Tab-separated table of C-alpha atoms (C1' of nucleotides) in Angstrom:
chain	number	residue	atom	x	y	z
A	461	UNK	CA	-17.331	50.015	-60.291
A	462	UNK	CA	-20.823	50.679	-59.331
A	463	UNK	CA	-20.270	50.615	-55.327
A	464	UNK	CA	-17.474	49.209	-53.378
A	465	UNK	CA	-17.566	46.411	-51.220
A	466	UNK	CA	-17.431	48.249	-48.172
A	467	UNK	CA	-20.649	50.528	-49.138
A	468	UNK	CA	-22.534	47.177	-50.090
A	469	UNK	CA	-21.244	45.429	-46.447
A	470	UNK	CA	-22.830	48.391	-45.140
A	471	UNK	CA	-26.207	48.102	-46.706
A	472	UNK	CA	-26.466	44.376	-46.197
A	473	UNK	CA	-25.644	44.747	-42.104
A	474	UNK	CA	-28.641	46.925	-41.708
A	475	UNK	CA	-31.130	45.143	-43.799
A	476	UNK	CA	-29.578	41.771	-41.653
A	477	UNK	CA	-30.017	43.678	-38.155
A	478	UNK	CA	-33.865	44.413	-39.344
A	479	UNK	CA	-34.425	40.994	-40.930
A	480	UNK	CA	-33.011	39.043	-37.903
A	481	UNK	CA	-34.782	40.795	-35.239
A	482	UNK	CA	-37.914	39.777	-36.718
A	483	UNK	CA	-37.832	36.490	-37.519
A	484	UNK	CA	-34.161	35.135	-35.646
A	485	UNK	CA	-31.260	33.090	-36.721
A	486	UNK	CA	-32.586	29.692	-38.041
A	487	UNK	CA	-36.314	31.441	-39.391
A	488	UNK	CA	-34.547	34.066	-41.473
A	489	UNK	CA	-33.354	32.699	-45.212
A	490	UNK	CA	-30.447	35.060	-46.224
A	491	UNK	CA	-32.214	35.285	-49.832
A	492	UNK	CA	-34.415	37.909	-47.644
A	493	UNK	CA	-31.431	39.624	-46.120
A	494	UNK	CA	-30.350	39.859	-49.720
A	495	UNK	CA	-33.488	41.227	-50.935
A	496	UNK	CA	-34.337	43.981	-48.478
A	497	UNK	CA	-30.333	44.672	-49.142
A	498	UNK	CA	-30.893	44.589	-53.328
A	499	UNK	CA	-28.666	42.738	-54.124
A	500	UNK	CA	-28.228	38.795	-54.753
A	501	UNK	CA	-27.850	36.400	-52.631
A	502	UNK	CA	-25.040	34.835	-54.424
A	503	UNK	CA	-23.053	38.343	-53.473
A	504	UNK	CA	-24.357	38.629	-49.699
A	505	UNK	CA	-22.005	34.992	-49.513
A	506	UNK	CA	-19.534	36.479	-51.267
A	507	UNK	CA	-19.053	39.847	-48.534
A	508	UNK	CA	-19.697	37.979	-45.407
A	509	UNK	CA	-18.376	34.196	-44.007
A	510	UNK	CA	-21.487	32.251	-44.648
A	511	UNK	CA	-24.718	32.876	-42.388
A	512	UNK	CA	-23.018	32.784	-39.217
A	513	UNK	CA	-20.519	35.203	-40.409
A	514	UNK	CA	-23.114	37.619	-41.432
A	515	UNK	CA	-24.827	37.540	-38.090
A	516	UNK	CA	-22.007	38.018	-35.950
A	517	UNK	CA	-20.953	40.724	-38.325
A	518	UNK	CA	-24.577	42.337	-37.649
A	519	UNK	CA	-24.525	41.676	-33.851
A	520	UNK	CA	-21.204	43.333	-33.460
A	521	UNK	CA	-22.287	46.832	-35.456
A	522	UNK	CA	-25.687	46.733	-33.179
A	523	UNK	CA	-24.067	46.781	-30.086
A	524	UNK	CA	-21.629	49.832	-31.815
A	525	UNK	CA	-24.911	51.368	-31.733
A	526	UNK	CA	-25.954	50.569	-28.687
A	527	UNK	CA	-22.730	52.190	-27.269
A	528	UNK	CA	-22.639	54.986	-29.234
A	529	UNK	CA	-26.070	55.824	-28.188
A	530	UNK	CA	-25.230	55.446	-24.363
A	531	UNK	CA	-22.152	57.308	-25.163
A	532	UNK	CA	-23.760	60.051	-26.355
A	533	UNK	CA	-26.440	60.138	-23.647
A	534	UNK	CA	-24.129	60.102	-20.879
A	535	UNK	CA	-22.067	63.426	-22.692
A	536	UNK	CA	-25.812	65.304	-22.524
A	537	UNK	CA	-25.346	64.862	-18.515
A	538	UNK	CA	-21.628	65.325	-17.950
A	539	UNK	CA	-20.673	66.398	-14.565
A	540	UNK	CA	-24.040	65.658	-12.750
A	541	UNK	CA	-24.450	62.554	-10.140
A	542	UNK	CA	-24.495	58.911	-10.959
A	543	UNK	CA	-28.118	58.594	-10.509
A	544	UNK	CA	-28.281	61.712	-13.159
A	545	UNK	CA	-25.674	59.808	-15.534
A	546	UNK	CA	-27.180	56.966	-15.411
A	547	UNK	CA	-30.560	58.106	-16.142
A	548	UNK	CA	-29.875	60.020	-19.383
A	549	UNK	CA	-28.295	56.941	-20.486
A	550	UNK	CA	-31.629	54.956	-19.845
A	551	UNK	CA	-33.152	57.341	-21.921
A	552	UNK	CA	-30.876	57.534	-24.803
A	553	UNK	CA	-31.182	53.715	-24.977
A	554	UNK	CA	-34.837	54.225	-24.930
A	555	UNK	CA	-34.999	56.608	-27.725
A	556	UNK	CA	-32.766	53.979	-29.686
A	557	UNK	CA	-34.858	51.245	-29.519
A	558	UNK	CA	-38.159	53.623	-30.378
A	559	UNK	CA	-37.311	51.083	-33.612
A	560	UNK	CA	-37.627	47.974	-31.949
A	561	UNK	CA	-35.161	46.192	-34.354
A	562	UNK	CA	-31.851	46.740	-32.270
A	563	UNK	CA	-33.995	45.900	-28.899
A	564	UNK	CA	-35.325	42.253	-30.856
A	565	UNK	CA	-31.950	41.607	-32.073
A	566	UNK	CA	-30.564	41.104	-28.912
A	567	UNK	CA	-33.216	38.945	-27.695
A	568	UNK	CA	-32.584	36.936	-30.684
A	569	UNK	CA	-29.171	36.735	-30.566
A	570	UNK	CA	-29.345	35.599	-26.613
A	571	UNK	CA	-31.901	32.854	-27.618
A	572	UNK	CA	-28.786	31.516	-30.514
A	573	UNK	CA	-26.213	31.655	-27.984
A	574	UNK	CA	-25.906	27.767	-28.268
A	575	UNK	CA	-23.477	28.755	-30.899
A	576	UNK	CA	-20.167	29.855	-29.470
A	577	UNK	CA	-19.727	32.367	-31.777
A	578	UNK	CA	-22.444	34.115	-31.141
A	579	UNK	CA	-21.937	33.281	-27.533
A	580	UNK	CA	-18.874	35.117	-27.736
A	581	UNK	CA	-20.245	38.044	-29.483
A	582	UNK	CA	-22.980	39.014	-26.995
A	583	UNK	CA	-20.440	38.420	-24.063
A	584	UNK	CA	-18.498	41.328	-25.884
A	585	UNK	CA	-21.307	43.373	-26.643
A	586	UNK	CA	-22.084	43.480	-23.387
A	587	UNK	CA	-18.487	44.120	-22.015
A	588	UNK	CA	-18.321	47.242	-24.107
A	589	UNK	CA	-21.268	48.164	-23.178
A	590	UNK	CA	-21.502	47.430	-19.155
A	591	UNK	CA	-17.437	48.363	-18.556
A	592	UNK	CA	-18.738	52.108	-20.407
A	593	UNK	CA	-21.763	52.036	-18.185
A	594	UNK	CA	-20.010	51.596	-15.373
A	595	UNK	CA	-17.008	53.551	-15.673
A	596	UNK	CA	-18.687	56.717	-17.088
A	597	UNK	CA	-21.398	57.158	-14.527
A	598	UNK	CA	-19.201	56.153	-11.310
A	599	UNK	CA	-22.333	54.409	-10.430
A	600	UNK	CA	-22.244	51.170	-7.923
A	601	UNK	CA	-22.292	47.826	-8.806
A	602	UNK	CA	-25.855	47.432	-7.313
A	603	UNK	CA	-26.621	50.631	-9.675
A	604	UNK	CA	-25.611	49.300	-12.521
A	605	UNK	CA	-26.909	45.917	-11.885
A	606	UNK	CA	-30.191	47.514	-11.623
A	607	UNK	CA	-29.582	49.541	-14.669
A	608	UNK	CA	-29.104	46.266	-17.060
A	609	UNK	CA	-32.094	44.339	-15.191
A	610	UNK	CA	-35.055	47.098	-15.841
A	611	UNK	CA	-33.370	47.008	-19.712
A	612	UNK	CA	-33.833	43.537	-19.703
A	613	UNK	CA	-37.531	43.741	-18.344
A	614	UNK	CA	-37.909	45.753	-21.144
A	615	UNK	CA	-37.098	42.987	-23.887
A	616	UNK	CA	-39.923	41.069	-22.020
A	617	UNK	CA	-42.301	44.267	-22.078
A	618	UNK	CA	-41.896	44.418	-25.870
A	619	UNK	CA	-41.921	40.820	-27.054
A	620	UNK	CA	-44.919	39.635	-25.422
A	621	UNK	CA	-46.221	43.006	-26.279
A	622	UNK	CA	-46.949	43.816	-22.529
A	623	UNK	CA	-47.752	47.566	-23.058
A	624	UNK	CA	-50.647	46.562	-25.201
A	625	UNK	CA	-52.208	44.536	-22.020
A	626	UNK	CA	-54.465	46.656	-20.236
A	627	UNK	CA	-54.489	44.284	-17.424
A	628	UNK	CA	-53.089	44.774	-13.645
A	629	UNK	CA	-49.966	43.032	-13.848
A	630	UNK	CA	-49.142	44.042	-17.085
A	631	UNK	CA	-49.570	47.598	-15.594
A	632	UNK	CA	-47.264	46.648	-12.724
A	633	UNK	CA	-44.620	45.374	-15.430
A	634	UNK	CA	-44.848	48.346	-17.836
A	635	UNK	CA	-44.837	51.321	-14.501
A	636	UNK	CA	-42.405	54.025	-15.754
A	637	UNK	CA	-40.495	52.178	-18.460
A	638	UNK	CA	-39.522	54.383	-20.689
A	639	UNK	CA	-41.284	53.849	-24.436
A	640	UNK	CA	-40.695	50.173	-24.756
B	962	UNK	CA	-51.993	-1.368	-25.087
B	963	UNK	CA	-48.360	-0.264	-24.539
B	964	UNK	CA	-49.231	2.726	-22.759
B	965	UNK	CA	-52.043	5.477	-23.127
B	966	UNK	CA	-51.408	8.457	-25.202
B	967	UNK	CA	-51.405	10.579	-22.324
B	968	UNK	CA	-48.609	9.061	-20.779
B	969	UNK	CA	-46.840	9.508	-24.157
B	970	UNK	CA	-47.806	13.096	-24.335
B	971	UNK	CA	-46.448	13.852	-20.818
B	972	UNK	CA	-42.692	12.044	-22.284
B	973	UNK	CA	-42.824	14.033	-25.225
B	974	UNK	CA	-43.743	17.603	-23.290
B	975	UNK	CA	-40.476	16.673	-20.916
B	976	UNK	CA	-37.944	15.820	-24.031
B	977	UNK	CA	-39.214	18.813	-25.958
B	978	UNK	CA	-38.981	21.272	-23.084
B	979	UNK	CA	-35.522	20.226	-22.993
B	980	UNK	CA	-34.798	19.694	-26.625
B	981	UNK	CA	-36.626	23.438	-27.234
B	982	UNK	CA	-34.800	25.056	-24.443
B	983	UNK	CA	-31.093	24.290	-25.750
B	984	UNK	CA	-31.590	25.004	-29.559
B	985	UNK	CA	-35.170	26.840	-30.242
B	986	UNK	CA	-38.104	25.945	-31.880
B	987	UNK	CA	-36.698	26.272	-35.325
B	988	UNK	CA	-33.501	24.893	-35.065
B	989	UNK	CA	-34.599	22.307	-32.992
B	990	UNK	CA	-36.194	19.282	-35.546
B	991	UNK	CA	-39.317	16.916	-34.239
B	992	UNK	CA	-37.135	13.675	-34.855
B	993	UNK	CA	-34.770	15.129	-32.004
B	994	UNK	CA	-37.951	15.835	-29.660
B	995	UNK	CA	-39.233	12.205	-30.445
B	996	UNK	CA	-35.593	10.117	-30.515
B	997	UNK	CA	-35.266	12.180	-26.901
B	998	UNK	CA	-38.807	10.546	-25.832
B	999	UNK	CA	-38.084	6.950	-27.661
B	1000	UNK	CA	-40.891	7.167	-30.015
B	1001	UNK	CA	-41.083	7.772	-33.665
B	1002	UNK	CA	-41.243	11.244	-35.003
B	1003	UNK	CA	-44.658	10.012	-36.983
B	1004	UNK	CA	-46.503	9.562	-33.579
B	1005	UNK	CA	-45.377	13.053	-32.273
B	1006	UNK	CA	-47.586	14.222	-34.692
B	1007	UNK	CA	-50.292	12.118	-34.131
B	1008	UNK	CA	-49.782	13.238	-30.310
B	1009	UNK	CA	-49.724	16.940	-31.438
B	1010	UNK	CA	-50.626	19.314	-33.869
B	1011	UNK	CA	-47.476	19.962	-35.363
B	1012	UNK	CA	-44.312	21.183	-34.172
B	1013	UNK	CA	-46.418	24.265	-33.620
B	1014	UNK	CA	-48.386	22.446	-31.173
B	1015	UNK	CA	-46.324	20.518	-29.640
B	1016	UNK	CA	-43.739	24.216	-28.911
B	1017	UNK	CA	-46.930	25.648	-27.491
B	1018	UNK	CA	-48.372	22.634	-25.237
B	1019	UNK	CA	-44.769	22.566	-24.055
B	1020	UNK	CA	-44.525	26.023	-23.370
B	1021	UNK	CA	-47.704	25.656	-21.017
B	1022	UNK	CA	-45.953	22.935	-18.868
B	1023	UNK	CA	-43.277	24.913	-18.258
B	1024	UNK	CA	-45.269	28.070	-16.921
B	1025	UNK	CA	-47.043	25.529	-14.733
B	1026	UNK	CA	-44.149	24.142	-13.486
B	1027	UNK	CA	-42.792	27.425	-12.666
B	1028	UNK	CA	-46.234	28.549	-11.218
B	1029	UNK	CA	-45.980	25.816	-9.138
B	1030	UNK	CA	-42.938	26.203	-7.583
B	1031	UNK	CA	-43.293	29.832	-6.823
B	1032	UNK	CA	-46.205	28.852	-5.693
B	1033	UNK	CA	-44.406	25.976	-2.958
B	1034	UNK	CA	-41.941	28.678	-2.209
B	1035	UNK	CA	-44.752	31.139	-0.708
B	1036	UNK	CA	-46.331	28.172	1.044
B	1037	UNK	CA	-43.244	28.327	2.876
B	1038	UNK	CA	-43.075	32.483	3.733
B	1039	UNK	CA	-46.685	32.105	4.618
B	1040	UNK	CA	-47.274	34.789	7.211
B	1041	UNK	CA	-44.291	36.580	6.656
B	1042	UNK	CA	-44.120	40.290	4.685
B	1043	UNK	CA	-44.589	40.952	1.339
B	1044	UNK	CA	-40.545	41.149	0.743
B	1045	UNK	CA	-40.256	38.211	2.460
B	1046	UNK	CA	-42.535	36.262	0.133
B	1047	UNK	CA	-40.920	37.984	-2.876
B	1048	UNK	CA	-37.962	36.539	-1.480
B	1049	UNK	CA	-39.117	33.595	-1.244
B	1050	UNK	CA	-40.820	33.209	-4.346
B	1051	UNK	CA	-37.561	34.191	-5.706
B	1052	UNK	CA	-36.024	31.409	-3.949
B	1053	UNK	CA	-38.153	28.486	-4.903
B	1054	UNK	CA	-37.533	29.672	-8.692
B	1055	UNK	CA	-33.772	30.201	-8.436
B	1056	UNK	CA	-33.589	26.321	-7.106
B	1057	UNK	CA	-36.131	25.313	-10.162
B	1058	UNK	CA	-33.834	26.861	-12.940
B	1059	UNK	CA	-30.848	25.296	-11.287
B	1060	UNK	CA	-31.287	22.558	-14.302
B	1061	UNK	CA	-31.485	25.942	-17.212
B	1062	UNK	CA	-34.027	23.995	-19.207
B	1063	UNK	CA	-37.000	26.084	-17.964
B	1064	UNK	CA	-35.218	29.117	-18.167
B	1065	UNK	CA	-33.896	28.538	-21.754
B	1066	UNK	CA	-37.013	27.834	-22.505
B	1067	UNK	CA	-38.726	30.887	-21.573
B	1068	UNK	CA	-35.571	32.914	-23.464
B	1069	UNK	CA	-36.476	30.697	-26.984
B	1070	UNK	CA	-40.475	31.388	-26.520
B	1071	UNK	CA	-39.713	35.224	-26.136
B	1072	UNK	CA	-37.663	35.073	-29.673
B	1073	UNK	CA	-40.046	33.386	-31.709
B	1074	UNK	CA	-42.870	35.604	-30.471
B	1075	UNK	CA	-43.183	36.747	-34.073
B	1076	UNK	CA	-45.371	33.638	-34.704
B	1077	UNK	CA	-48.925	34.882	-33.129
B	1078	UNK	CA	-49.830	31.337	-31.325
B	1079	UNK	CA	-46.409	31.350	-29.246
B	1080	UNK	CA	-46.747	35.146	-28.150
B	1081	UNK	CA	-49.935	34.648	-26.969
B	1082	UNK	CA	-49.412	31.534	-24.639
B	1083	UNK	CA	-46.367	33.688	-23.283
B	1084	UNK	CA	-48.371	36.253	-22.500
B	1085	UNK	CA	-50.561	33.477	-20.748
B	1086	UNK	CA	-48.117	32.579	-18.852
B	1087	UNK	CA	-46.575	35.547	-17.800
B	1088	UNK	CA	-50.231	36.663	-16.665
B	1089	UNK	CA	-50.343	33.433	-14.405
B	1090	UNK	CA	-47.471	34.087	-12.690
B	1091	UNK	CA	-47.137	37.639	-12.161
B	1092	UNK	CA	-50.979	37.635	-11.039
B	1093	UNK	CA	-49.978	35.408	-8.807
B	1094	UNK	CA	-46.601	36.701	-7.690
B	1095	UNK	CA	-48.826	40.301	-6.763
B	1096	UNK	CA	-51.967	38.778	-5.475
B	1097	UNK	CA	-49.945	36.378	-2.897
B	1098	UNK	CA	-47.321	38.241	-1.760
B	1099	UNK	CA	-49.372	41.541	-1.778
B	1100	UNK	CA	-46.043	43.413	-2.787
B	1101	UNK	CA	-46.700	47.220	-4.741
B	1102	UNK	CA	-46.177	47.184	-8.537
B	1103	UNK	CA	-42.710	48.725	-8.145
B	1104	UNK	CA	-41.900	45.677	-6.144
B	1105	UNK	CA	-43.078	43.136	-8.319
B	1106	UNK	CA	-41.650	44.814	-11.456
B	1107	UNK	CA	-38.364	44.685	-9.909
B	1108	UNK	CA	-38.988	41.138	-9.138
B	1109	UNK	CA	-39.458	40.223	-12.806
B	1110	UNK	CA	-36.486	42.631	-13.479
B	1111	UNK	CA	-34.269	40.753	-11.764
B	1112	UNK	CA	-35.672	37.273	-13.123
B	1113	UNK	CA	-35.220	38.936	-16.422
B	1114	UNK	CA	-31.383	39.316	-15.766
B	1115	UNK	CA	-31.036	36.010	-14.819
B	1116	UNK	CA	-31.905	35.330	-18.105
B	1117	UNK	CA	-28.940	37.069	-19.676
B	1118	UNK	CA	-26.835	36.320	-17.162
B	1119	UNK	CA	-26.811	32.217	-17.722
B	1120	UNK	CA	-27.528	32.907	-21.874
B	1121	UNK	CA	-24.386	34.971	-22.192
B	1122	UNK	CA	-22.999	32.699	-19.231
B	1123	UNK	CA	-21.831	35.863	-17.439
B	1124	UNK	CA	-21.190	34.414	-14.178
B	1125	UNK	CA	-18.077	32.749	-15.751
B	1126	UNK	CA	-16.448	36.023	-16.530
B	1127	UNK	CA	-14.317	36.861	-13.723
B	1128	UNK	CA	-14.176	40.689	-15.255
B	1129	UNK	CA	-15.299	43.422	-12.987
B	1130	UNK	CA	-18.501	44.114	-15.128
B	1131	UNK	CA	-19.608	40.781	-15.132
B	1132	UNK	CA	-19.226	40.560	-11.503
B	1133	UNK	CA	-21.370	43.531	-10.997
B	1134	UNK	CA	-24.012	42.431	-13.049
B	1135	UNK	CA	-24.059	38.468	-11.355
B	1136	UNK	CA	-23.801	39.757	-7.838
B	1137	UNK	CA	-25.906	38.475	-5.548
B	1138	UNK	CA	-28.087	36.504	-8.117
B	1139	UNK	CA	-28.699	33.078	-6.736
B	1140	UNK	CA	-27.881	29.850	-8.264
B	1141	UNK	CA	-27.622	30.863	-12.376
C	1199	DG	C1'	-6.730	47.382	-76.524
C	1200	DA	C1'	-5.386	43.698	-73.738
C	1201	DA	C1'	-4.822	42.008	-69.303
C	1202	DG	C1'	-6.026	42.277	-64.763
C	1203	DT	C1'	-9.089	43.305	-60.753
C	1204	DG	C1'	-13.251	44.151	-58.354
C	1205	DT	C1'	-18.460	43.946	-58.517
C	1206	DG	C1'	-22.348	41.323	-59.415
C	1207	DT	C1'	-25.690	37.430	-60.703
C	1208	DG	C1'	-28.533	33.123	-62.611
C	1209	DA	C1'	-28.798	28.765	-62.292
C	1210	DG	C1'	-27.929	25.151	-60.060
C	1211	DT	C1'	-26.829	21.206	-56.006
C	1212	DG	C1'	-27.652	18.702	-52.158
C	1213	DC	C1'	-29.563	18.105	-47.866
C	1214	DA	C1'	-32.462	18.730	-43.825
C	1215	DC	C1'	-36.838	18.605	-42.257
C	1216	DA	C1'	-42.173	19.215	-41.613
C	1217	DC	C1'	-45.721	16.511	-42.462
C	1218	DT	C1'	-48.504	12.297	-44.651
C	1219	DT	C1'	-49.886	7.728	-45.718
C	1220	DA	C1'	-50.322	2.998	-45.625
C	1221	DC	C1'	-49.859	-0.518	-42.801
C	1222	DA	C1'	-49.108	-3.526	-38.544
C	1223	DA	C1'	-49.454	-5.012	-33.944
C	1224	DA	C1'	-51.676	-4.878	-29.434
C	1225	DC	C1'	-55.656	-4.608	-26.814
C	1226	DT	C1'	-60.974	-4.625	-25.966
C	1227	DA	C1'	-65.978	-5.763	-26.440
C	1228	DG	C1'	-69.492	-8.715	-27.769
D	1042	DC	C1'	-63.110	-15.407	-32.518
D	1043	DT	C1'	-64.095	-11.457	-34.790
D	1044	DA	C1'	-64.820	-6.642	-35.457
D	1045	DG	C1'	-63.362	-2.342	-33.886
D	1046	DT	C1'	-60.319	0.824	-31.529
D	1047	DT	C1'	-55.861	2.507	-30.040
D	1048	DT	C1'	-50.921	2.558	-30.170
D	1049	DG	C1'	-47.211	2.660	-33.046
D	1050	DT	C1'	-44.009	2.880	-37.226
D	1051	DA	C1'	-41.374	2.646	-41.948
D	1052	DA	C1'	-41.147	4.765	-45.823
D	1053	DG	C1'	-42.102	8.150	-48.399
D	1054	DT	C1'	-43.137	13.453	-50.459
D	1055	DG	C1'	-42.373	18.071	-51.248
D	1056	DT	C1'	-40.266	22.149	-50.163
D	1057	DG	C1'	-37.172	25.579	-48.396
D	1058	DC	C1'	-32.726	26.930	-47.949
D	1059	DA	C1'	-27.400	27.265	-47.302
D	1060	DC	C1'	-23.962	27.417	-50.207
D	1061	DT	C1'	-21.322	27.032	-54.973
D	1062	DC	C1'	-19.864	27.882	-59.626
D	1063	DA	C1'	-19.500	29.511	-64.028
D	1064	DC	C1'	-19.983	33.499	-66.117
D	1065	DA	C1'	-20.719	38.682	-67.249
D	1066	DC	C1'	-20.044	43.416	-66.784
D	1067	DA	C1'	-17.537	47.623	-65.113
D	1068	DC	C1'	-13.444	49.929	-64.317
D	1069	DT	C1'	-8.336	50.586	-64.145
D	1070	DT	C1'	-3.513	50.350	-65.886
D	1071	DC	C1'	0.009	50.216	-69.115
DNA sequence: GAAGTGTGTGAGTGCACACTTACAAACTAG
DNA sequence: CTAGTTTGTAAGTGTGCACTCACACACTTC
């Protein structure tokens, strides 16, 4: 055998996160999946349910590392305040998406969520990720709200490229996010 | 003459904000744009210059329409403090998304900012109205930023259609958000 | 060494869709 | 009433892409 299936699924999930986030569901032919993965297409069909399968697949293993990352974050300020907790995990989701692909991805997957399975997807992405959030830093709802809506500013900050505008309101925008 | 071509063009902008906003500009053909306006999908393209076009002339609408009803919601703070405009402002546009197409819309443009054309009339309109949004309500960057924060949120919130989750983490993050 | 199982692909198939062209009908100007 | 302009379409054309199938190679087991 020269790899097992599992190794391959592997391979093809990561070159799918990085392929997606750039170009998005519908504008991203799975022959170039396949081909930043090695392998054929014929195979990529063969591990994962079709297209659809194969994204969902991808969405679910980028929120893993979304969590993990928050996860690990919130260890490196165990036993401070909320405010404390929540702040390292701002900043070991900003570290994560120094890569941009697992920040795009998301975007893209919200603009897809016309199909229920990815619709479903995101809503558990975000479950994992908000309930952890939330029960790990003890902060309030109003904390955490505020928490998910400055992440969210920065998917706008980075797809219309808003740190590169040296204008006033982009400045406004851009004020003390953390390398977006 | 049956009508003028800018009469046509002004149909076609309406079904393809809609059409755009609920599956994306690449999942989302011209013959559905131009069945939605009751013309054929051979005059669209007359009309515009290509589905490109068209996606970006659309786009522009629909940061004038939102322009102008942030604008209309200030009108009626006039006088009033610079949180009370925000909140205003923030008013006016939580009543305009009521019907989702305009904020789907904005949610597709921001994924397909990959194609050069479409992230640059984003950017366009995202300098319009947060120019606007600081100059007339005279609110500090921190306040504006928030303001677009929160708008940002709203985003997720009606893509991943949050506020039907009746979990505790969903709840947090809808709280207080008006109208999604 | 034969039979089975898991890994892998080349070569299709069929369809959806962006865009064009040739042509027709309505209206206008003189 | 005719020549020109504008509005409008039916019927293509070519291409990209999701998905399939028949087939080949590697490895294991007995």
């Amino acid at each position: 055998m020269r790899s097992t299936a599992e190794a391959r699924r592997i391979t093809v999930l990561n070159a799918a996160v990085s392929a997606f986030a750039r170009t998005g569901f519908h504008a991203t032919p799975v022959t170039a999946v396949a081909a930043a993965a090695g392998i054929s297409e014929a195979y990529v069909f063969r591990l994962f349910a079709g297209k659809l399968g194969l994204f969902v697949a991808a969405a679910d293993t980028c929120f893993e590392r979304i969590a993990a990352a928050i996860e690990a974050g919130a260890e490196r300020a165990a036993g401070g305040g909320a405010e404390e907790i929540l702040d390292a995990m701002g900043g070991a989701y900003a570290e994560l998406i120094a890569d941009r692909d697992l920040l795009l991805f998301q975007v893209q997957a919200q603009a897809v969520t016309d199909i229920p399975e990815i619709a479903q997807v995101v809503r558990a992405g975000y479950r994992r990720v908000a309930t952890f959030v939330q029960d790990r830093s003890g902060a309030s709802d109003a904390q955490v709200q505020q928490f998910f809506a400055y992440g969210q500013l920065c998917h706008l900050i980075v797809t219309a490229g808003l740190d590169q505008v040296p204008e006033p309101w982009a400045r406004a925008l851009t004020a003390g996010i953390r390398h977006p």
